[in-house]
PDB file of C-alpha atoms in Angstrom:
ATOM      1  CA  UNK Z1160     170.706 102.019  85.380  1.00  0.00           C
ATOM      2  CA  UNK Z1161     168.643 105.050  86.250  1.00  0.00           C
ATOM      3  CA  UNK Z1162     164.859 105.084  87.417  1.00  0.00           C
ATOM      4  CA  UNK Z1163     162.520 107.210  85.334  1.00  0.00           C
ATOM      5  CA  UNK Z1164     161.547 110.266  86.856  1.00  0.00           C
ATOM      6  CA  UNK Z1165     157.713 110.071  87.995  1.00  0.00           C
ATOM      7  CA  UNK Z1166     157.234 113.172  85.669  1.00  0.00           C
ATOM      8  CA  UNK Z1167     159.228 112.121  82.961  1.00  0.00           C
ATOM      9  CA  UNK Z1168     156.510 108.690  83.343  1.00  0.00           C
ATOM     10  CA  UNK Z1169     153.448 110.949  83.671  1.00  0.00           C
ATOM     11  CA  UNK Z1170     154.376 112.185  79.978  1.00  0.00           C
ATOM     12  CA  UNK Z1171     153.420 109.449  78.435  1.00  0.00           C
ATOM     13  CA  UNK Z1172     150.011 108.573  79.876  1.00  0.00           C
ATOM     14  CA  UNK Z1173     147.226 110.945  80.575  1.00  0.00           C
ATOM     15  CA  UNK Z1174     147.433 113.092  83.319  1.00  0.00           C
ATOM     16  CA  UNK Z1175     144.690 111.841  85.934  1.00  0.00           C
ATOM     17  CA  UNK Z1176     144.042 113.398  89.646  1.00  0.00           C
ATOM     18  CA  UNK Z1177     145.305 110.007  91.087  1.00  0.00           C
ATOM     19  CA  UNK Z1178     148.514 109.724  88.816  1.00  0.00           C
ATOM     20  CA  UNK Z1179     149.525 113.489  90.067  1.00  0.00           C
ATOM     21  CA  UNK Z1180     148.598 113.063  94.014  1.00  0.00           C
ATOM     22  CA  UNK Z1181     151.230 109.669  93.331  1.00  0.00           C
ATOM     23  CA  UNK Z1182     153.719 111.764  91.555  1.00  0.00           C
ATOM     24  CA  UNK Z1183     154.043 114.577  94.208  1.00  0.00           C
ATOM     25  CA  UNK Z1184     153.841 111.062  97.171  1.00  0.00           C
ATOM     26  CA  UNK Z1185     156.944 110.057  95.403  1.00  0.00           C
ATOM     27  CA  UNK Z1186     158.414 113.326  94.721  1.00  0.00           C
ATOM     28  CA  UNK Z1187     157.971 114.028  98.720  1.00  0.00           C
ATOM     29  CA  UNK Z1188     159.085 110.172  99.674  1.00  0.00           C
ATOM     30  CA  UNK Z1189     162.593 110.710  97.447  1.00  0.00           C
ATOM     31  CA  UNK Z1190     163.139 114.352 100.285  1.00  0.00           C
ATOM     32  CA  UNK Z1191     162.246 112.461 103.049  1.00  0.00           C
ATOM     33  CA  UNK Z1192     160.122 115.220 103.675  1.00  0.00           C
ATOM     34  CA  UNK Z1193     157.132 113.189 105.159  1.00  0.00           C
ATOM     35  CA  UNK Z1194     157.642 114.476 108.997  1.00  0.00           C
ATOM     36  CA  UNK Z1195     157.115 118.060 107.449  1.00  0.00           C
ATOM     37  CA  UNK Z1196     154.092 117.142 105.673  1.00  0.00           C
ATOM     38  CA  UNK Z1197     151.695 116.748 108.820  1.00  0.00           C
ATOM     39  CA  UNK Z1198     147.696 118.714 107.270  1.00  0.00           C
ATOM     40  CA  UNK Z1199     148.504 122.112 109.356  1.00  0.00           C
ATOM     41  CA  UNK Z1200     151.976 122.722 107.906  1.00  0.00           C
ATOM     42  CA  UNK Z1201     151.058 121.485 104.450  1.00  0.00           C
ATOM     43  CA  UNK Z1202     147.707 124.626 103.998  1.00  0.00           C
ATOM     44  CA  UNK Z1203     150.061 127.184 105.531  1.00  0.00           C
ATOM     45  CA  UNK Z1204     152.617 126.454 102.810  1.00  0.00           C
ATOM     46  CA  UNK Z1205     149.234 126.513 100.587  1.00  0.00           C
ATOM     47  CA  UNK Z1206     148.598 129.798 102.281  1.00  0.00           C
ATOM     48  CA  UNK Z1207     152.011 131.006 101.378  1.00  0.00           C
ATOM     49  CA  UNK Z1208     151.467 130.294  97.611  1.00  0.00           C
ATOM     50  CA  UNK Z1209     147.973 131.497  97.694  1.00  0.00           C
ATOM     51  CA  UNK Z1210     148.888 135.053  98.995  1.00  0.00           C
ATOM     52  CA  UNK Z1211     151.967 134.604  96.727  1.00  0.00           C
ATOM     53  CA  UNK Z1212     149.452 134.419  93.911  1.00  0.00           C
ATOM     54  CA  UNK Z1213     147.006 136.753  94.952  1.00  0.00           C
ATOM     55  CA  UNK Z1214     149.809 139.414  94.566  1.00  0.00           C
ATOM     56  CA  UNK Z1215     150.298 138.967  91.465  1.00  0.00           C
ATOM     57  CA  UNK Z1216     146.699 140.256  90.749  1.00  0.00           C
ATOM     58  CA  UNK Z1217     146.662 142.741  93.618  1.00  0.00           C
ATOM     59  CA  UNK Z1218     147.279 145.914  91.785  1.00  0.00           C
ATOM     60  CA  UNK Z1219     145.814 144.715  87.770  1.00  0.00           C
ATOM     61  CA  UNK Z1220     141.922 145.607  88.547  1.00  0.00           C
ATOM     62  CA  UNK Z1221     139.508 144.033  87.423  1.00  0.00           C
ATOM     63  CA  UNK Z1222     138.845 145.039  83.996  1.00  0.00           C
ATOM     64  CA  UNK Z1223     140.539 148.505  83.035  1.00  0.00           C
ATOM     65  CA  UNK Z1224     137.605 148.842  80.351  1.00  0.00           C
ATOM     66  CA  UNK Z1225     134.956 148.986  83.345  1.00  0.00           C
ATOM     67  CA  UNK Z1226     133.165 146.223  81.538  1.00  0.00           C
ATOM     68  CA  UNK Z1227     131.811 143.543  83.153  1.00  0.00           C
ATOM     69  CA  UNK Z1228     131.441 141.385  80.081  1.00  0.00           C
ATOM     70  CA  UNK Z1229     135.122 141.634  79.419  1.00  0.00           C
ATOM     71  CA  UNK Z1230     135.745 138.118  81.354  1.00  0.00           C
ATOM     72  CA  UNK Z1231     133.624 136.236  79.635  1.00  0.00           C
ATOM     73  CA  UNK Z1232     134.800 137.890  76.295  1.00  0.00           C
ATOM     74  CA  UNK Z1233     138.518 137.548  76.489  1.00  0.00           C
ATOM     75  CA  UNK Z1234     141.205 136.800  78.065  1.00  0.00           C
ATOM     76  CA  UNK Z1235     141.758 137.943  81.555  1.00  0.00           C
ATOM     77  CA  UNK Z1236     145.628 138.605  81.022  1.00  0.00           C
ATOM     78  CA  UNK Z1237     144.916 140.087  77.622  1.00  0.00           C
ATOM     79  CA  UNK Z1238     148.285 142.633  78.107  1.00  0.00           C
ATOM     80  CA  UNK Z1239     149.774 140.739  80.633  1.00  0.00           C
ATOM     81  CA  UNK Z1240     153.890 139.946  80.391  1.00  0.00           C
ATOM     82  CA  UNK Z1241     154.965 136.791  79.172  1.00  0.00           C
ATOM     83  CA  UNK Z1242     157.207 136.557  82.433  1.00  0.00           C
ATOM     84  CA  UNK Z1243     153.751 137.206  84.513  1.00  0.00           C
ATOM     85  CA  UNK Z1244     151.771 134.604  82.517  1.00  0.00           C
ATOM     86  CA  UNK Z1245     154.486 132.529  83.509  1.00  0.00           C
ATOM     87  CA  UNK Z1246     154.600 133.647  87.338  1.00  0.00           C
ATOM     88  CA  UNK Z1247     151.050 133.153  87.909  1.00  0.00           C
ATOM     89  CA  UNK Z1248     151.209 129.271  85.950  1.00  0.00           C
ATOM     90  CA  UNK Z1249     153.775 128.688  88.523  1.00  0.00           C
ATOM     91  CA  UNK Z1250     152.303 129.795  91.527  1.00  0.00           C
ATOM     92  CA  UNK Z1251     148.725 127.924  90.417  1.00  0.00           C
ATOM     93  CA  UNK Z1252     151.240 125.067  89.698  1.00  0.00           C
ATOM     94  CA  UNK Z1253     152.490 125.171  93.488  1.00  0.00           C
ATOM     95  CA  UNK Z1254     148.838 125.779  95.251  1.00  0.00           C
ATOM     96  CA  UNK Z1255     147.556 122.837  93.087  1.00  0.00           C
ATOM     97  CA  UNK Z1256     150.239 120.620  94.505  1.00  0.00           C
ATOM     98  CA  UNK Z1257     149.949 121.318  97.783  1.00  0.00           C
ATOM     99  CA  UNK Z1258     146.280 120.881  97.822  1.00  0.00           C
ATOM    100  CA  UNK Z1259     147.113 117.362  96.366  1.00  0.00           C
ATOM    101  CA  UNK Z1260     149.438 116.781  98.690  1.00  0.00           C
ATOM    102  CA  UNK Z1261     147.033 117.793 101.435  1.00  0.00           C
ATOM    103  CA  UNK Z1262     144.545 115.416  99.938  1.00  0.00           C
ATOM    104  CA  UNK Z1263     146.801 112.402  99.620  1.00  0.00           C
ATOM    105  CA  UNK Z1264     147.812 113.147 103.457  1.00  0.00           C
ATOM    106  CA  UNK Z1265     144.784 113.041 104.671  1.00  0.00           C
ATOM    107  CA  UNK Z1266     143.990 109.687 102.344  1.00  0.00           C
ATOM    108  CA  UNK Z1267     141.254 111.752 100.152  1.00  0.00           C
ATOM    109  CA  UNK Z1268     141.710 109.544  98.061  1.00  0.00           C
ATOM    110  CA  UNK Z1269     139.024 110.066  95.265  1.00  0.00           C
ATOM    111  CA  UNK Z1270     139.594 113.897  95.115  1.00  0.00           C
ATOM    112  CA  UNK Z1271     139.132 113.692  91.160  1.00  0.00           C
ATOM    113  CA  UNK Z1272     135.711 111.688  92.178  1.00  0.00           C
ATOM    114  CA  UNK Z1273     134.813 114.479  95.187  1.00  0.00           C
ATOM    115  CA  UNK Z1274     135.498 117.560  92.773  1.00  0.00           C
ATOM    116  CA  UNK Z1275     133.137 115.990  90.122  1.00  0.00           C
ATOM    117  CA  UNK Z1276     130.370 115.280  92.671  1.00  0.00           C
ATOM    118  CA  UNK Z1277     130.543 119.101  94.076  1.00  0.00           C
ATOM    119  CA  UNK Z1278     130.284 120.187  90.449  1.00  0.00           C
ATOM    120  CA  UNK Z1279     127.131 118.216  89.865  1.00  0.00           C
ATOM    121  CA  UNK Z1280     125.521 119.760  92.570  1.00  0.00           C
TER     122      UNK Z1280
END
């Protein structure tokens, strides 16, 4: 008999900050890829993904109507390509992960606790 999949576990509860930094523990645990994840080599992968991101806005502008407003007002990727909608949920995807990752290394454990007490401030 199989094991369920941590994701395939995560879809039937909520999705808390805790439950995801466990998931991505496990996911790295089942590689064996614990002797790459030391802090330094886990934020410049996180680096990586970052500029990976950041390209994929390099050359869009920031709002071809020269109208400041226009954030607040709609949608950022109002025109965008389905495929780069998709590109840029997957490299957010992979920055978010590492900063978990980098967070559960470290044993930050109350991350979801940390980014609520910087927002109240």
């Amino acid at each position: 008999q199989h094991a369920q999949s941590p994701v395939a576990s995560m879809k039937k509860t909520p999705v808390t900050v805790s439950g995801m930094m466990a998931m991505i523990q496990q996911f790295a645990l089942a590689r064996k890829w614990n002797v790459y994840h030391q802090p330094r080599n886990i934020i410049l992968a996180m680096m990586g993904e970052v500029g990976e991101l950041a390209e994929l806005f390099q050359w869009k502008g920031d709002d071809e109507h020269g109208n400041e407003s226009a954030i607040n007002d709609s949608c950022i990727m109002d025109g965008w390509k389905e495929e780069d909608i998709d590109h840029v949920q997957q490299e957010l995807a992979d920055v978010a992960i590492y900063c978990l990752r980098l967070a559960d290394v470290v044993e930050l454990h109350d991350l979801g606790k940390r980014t609520l007490d910087a927002l109240r401030c």
